[in-house]
PDB file of C-alpha atoms in Angstrom:
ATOM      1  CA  UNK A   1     175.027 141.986 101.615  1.00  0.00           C
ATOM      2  CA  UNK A   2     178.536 140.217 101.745  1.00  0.00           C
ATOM      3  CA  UNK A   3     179.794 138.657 104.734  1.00  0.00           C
ATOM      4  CA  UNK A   4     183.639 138.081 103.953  1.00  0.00           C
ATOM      5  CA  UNK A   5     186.482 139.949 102.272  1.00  0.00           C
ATOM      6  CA  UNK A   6     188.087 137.803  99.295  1.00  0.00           C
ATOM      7  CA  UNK A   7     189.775 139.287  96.476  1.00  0.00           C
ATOM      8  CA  UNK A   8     188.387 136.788  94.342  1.00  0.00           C
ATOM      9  CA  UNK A   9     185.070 137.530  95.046  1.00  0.00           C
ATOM     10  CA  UNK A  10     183.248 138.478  92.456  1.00  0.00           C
ATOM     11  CA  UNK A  11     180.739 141.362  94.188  1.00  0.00           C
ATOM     12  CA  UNK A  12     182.042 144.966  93.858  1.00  0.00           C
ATOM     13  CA  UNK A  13     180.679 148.531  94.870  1.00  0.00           C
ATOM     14  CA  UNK A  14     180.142 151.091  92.552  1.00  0.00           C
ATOM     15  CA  UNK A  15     179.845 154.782  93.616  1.00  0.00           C
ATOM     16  CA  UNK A  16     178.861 156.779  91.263  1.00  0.00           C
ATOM     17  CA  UNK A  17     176.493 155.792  88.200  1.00  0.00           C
ATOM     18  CA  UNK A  18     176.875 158.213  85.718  1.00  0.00           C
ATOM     19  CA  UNK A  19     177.777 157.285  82.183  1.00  0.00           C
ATOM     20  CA  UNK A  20     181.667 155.836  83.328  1.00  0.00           C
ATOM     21  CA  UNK A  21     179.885 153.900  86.377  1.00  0.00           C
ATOM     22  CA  UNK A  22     176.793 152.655  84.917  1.00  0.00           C
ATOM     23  CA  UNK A  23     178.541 151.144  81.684  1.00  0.00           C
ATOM     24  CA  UNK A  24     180.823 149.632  83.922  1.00  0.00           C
ATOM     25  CA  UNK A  25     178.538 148.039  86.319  1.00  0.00           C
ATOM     26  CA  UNK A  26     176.312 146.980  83.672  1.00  0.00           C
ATOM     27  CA  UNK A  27     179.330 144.927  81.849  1.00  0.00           C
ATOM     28  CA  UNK A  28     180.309 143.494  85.288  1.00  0.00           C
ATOM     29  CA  UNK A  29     176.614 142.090  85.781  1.00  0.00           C
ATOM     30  CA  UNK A  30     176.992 140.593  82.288  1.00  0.00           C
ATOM     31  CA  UNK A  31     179.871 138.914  83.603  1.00  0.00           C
ATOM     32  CA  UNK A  32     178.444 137.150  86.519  1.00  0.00           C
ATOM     33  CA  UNK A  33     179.304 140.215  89.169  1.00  0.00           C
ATOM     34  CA  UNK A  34     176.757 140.675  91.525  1.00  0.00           C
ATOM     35  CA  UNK A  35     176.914 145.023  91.612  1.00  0.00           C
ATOM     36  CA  UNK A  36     176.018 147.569  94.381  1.00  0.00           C
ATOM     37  CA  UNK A  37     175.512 150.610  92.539  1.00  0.00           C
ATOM     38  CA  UNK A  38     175.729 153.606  94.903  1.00  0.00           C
ATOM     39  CA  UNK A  39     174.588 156.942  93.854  1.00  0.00           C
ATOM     40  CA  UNK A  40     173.366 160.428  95.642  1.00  0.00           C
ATOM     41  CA  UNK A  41     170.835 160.954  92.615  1.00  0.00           C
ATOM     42  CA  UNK A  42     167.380 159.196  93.395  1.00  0.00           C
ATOM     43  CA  UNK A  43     167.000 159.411  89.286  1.00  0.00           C
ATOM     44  CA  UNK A  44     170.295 157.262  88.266  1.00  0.00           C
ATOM     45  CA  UNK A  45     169.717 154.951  91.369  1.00  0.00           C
ATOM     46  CA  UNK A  46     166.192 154.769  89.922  1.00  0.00           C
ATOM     47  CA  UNK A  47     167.512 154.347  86.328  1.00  0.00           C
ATOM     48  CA  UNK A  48     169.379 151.263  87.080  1.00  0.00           C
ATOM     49  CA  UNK A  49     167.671 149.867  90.018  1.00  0.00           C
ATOM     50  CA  UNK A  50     166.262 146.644  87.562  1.00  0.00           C
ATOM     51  CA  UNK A  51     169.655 146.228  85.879  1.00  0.00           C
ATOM     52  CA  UNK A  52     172.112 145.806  88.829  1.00  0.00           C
ATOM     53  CA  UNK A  53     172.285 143.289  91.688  1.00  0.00           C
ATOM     54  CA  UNK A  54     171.277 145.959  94.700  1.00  0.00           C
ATOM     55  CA  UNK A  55     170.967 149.770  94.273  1.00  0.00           C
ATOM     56  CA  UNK A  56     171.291 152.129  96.973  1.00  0.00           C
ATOM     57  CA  UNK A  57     170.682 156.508  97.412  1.00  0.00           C
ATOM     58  CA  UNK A  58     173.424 157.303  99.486  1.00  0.00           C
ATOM     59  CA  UNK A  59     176.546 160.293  99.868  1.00  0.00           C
ATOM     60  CA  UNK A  60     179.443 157.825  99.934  1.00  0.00           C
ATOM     61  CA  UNK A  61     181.721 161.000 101.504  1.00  0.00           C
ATOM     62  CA  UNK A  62     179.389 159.834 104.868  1.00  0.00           C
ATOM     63  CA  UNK A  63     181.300 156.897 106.291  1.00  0.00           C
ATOM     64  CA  UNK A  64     177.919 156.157 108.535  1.00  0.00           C
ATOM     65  CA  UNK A  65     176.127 155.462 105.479  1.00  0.00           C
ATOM     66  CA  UNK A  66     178.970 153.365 103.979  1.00  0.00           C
ATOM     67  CA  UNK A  67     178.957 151.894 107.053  1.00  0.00           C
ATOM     68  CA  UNK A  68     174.654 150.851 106.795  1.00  0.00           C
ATOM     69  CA  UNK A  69     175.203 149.357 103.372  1.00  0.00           C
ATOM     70  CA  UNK A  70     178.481 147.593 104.126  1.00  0.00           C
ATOM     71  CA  UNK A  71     181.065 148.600 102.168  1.00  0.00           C
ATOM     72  CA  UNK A  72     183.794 147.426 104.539  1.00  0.00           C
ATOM     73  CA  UNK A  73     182.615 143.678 104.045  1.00  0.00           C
ATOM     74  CA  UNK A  74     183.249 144.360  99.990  1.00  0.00           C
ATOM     75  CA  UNK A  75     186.191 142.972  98.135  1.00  0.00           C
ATOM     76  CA  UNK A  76     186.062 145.078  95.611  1.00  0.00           C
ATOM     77  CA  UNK A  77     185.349 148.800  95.095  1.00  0.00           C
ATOM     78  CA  UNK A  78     184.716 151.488  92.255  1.00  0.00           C
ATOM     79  CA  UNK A  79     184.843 155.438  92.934  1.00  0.00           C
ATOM     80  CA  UNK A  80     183.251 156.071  89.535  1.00  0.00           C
ATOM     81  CA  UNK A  81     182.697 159.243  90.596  1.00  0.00           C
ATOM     82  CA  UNK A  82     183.851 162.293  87.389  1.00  0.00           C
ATOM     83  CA  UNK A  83     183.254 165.769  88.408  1.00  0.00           C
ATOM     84  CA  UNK A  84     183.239 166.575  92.178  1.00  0.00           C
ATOM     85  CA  UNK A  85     186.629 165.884  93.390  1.00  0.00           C
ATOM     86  CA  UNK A  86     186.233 166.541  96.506  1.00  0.00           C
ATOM     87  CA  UNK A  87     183.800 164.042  96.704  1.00  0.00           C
ATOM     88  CA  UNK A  88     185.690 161.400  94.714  1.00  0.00           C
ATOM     89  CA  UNK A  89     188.848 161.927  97.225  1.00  0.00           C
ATOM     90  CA  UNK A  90     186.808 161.583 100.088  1.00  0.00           C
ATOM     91  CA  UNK A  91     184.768 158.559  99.379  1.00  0.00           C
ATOM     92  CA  UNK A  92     187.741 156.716  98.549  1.00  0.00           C
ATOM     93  CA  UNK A  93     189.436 158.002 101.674  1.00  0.00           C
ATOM     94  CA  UNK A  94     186.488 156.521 103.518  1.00  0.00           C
ATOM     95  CA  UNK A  95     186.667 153.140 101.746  1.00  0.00           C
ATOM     96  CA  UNK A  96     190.308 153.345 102.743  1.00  0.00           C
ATOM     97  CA  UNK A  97     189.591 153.717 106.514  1.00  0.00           C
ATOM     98  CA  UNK A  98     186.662 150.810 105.939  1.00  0.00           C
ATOM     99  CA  UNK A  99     189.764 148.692 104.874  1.00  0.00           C
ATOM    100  CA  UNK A 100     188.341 147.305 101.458  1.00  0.00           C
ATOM    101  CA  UNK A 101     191.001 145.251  99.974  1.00  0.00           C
ATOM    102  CA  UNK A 102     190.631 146.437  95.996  1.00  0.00           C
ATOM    103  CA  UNK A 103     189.895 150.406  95.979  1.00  0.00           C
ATOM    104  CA  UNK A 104     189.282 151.303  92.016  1.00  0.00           C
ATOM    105  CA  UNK A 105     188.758 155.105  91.703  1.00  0.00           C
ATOM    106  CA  UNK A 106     188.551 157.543  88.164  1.00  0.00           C
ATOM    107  CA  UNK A 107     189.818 160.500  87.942  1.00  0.00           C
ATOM    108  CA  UNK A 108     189.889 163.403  85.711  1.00  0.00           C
ATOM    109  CA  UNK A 109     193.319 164.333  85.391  1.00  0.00           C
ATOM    110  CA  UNK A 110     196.735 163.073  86.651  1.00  0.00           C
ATOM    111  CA  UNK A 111     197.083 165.800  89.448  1.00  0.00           C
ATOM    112  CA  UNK A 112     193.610 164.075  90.684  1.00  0.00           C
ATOM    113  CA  UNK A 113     194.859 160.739  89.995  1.00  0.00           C
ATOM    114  CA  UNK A 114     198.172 161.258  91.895  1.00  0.00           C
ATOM    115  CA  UNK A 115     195.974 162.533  95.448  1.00  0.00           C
ATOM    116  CA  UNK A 116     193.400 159.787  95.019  1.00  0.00           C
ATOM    117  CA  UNK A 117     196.648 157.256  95.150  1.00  0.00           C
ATOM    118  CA  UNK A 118     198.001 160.097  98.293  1.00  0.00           C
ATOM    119  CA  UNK A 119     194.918 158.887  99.811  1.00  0.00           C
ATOM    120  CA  UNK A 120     195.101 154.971  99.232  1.00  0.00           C
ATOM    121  CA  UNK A 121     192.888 153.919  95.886  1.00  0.00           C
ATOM    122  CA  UNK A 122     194.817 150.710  94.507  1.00  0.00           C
ATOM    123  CA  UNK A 123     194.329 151.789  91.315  1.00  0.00           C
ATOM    124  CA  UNK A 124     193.463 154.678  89.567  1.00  0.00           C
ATOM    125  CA  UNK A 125     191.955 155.170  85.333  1.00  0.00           C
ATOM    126  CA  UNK A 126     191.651 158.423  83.669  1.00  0.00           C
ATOM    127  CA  UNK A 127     189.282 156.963  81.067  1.00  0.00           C
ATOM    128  CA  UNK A 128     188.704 160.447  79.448  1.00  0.00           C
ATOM    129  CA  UNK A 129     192.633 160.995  79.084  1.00  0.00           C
ATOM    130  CA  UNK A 130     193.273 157.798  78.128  1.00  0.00           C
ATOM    131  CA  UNK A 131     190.808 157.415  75.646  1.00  0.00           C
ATOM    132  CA  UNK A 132     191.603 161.077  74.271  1.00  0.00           C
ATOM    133  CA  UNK A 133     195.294 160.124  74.391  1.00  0.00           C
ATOM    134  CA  UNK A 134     194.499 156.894  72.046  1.00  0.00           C
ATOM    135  CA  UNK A 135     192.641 158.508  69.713  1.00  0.00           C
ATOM    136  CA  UNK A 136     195.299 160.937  69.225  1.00  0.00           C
ATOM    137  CA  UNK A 137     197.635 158.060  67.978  1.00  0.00           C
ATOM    138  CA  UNK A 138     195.165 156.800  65.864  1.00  0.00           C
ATOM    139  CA  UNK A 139     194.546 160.134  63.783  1.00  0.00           C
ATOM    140  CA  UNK A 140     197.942 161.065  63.903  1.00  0.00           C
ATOM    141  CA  UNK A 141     199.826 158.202  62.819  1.00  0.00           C
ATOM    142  CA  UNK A 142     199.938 154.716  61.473  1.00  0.00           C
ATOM    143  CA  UNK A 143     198.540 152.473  63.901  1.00  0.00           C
ATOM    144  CA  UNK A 144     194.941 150.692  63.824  1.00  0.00           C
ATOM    145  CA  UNK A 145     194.703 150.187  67.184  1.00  0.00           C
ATOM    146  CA  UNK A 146     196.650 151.736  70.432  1.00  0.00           C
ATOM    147  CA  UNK A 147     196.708 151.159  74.249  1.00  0.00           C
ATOM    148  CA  UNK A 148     199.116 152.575  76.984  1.00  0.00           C
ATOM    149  CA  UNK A 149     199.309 149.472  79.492  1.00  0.00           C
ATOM    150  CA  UNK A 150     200.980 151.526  81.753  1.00  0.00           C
ATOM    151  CA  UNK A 151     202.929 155.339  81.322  1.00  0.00           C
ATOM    152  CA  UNK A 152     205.458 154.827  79.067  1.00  0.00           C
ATOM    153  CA  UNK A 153     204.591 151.035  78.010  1.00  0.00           C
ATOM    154  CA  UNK A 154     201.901 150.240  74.997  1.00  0.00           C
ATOM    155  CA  UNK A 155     201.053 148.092  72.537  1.00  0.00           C
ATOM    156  CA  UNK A 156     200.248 149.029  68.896  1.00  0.00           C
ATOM    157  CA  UNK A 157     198.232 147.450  66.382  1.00  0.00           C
ATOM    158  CA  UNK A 158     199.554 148.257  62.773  1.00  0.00           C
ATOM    159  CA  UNK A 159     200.126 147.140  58.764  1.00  0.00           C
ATOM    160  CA  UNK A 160     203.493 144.988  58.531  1.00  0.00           C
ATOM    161  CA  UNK A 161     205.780 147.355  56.940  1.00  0.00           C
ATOM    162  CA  UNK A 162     207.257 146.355  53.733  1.00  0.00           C
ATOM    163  CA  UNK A 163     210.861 145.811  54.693  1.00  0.00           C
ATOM    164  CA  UNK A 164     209.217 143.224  57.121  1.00  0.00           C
ATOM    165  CA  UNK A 165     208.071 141.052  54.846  1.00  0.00           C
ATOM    166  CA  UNK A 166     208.705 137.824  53.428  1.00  0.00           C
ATOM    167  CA  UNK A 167     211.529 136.999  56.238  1.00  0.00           C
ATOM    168  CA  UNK A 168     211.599 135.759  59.504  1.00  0.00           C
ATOM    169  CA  UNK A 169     211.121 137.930  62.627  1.00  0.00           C
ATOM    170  CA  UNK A 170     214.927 136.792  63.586  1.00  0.00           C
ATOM    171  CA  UNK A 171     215.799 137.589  60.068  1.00  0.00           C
ATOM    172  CA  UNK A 172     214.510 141.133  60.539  1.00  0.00           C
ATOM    173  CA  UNK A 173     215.959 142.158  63.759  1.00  0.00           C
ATOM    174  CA  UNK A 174     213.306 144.185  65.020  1.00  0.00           C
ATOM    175  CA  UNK A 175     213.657 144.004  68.095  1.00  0.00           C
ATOM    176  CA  UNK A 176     217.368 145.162  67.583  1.00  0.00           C
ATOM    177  CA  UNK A 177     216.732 147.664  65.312  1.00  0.00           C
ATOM    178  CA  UNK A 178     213.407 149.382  67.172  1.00  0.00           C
ATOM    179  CA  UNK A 179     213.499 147.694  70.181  1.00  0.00           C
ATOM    180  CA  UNK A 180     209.612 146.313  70.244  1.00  0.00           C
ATOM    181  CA  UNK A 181     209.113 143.275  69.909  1.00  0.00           C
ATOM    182  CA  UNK A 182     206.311 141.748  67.264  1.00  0.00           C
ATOM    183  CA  UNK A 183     203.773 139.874  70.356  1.00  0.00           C
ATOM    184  CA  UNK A 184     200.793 138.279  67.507  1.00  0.00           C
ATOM    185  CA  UNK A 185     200.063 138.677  63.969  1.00  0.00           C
ATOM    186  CA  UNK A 186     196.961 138.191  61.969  1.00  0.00           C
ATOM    187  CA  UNK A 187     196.094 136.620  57.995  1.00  0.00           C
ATOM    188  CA  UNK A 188     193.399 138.278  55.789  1.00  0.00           C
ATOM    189  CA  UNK A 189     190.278 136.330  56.652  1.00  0.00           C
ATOM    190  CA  UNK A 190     192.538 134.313  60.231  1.00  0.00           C
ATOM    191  CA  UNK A 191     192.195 135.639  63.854  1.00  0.00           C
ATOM    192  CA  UNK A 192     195.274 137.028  65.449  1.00  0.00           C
ATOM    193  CA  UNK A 193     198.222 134.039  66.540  1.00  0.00           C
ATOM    194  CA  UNK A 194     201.191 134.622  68.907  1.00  0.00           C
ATOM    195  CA  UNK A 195     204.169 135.561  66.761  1.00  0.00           C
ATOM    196  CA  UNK A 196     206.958 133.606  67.082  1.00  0.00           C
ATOM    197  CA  UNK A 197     211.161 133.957  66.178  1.00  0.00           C
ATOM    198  CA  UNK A 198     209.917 131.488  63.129  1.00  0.00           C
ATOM    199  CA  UNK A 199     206.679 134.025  61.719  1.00  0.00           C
ATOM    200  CA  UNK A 200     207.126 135.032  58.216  1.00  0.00           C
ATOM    201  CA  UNK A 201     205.270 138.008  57.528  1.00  0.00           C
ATOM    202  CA  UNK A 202     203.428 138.648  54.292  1.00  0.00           C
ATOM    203  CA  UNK A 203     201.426 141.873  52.697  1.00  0.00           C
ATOM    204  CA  UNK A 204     198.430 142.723  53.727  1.00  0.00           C
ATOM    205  CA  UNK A 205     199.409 141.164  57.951  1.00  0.00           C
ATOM    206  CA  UNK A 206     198.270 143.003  60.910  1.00  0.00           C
ATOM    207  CA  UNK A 207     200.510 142.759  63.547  1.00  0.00           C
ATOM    208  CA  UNK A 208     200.555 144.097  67.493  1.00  0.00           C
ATOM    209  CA  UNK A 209     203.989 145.274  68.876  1.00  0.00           C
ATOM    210  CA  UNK A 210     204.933 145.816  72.296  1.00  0.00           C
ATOM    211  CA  UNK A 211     207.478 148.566  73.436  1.00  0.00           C
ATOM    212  CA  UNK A 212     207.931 151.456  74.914  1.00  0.00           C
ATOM    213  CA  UNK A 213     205.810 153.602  73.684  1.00  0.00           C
ATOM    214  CA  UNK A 214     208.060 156.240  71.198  1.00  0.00           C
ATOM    215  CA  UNK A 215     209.451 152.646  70.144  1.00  0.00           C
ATOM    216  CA  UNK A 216     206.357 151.812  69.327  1.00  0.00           C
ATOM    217  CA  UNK A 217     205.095 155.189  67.566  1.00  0.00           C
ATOM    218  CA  UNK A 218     208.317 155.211  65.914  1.00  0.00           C
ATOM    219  CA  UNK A 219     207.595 151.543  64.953  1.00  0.00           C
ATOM    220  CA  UNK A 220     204.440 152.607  63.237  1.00  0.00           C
ATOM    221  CA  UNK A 221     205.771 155.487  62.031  1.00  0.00           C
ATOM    222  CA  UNK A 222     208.346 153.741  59.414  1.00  0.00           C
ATOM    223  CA  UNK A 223     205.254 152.043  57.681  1.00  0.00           C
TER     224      UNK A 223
END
């Protein structure tokens, strides 16, 4: 178990190993994490015990037990925990009181998100809004790609629009005129490039835009 509290350090607890959890501590093994997955079901703890650093059976709403497997000497924490609330307040509430620096917890909908920041998590994703809420922007208008980097901020991947090309970004006044601002744009057959004042964009260009985010479905919108 870890002896000292740095932010950089890459070892993190995860409570909670269900499908959100598990995914996520499997990608942070693949990235040189070293992962304590927690997890009050002998069968998930069981599941994963080969593919994670340390697994553990444990209620993480029982600070003793948090207290055996040393959370409080972790730099990093997950609540991955989806459908007990109660249980996903109170564990993070507990990591709060062990006074682990970086408290990550899910929740399920914004009312839950806004208690389990009440109660002290650092940060808080609603993967199952925010992926719903992306999708949404995908079927229903013109972009390729969408994320919401924070409420009201997003970038958009899209098609340059036709009364784009064959001028300079400065030349079309974008930014002016729908107040994004063009971030990288990509050739047929090129990866993506930071866009510059100088970019000339031609058919067939993917480009990302960055803007509030009706600028930016309004953006996409005039394609």
């Amino acid at each position: 178990m870890p002896h000292s509290k740095k932010v950089s350090d890459k070892r993190i607890l995860v409570i909670g190993l269900g499908r959100f959890g598990s995914s996520m501590s499997l990608e942070l093994v693949n990235h040189g994490w070293e992962v304590l997955g927690m997890d009050s079901s002998p069968r998930l703890v069981q599941m994963f015990s080969d593919a994670l650093t340390h697994t553990v059976i444990a209620d993480a709403t029982d600070d003793e037990a948090l207290r055996q497997i040393g959370a409080s000497q972790f730099s990093h924490a997950v609540v991955a925990i989806g459908t007990h609330l109660e249980e996903s307040i109170l564990a993070t509430s507990q990591l709060v009181d062990l006074g682990v620096p970086d408290i990550w917890a899910k929740a399920v909908s914004r009312r839950h998100g806004r208690i389990l920041e009440q109660v002290g998590a650092h940060h808080v994703v609603l993967p199952e809004h925010d992926m719903g809420e992306r999708v949404a922007h995908l079927v229903s208008g013109r972009m390729l790609d969408y994320v919401e980097l924070e409420e009201g901020f997003s970038l958009g991947k899209t098609k340059a629009p036709r009364e784009l090309l064959g001028k300079s970004l400065r030349e079309t006044r974008v930014r002016h005129k729908y107040g994004i601002t063009v971030v990288s744009v990509k050739r047929l057959g090129e990866p993506f490039t930071y866009a510059t004042e100088e970019t000339v964009l031609h058919k067939g260009d993917l480009i990302v835009v960055a803007g509030r985010t009706e600028d930016v479905e309004r953006f996409a919108e005039s394609n």
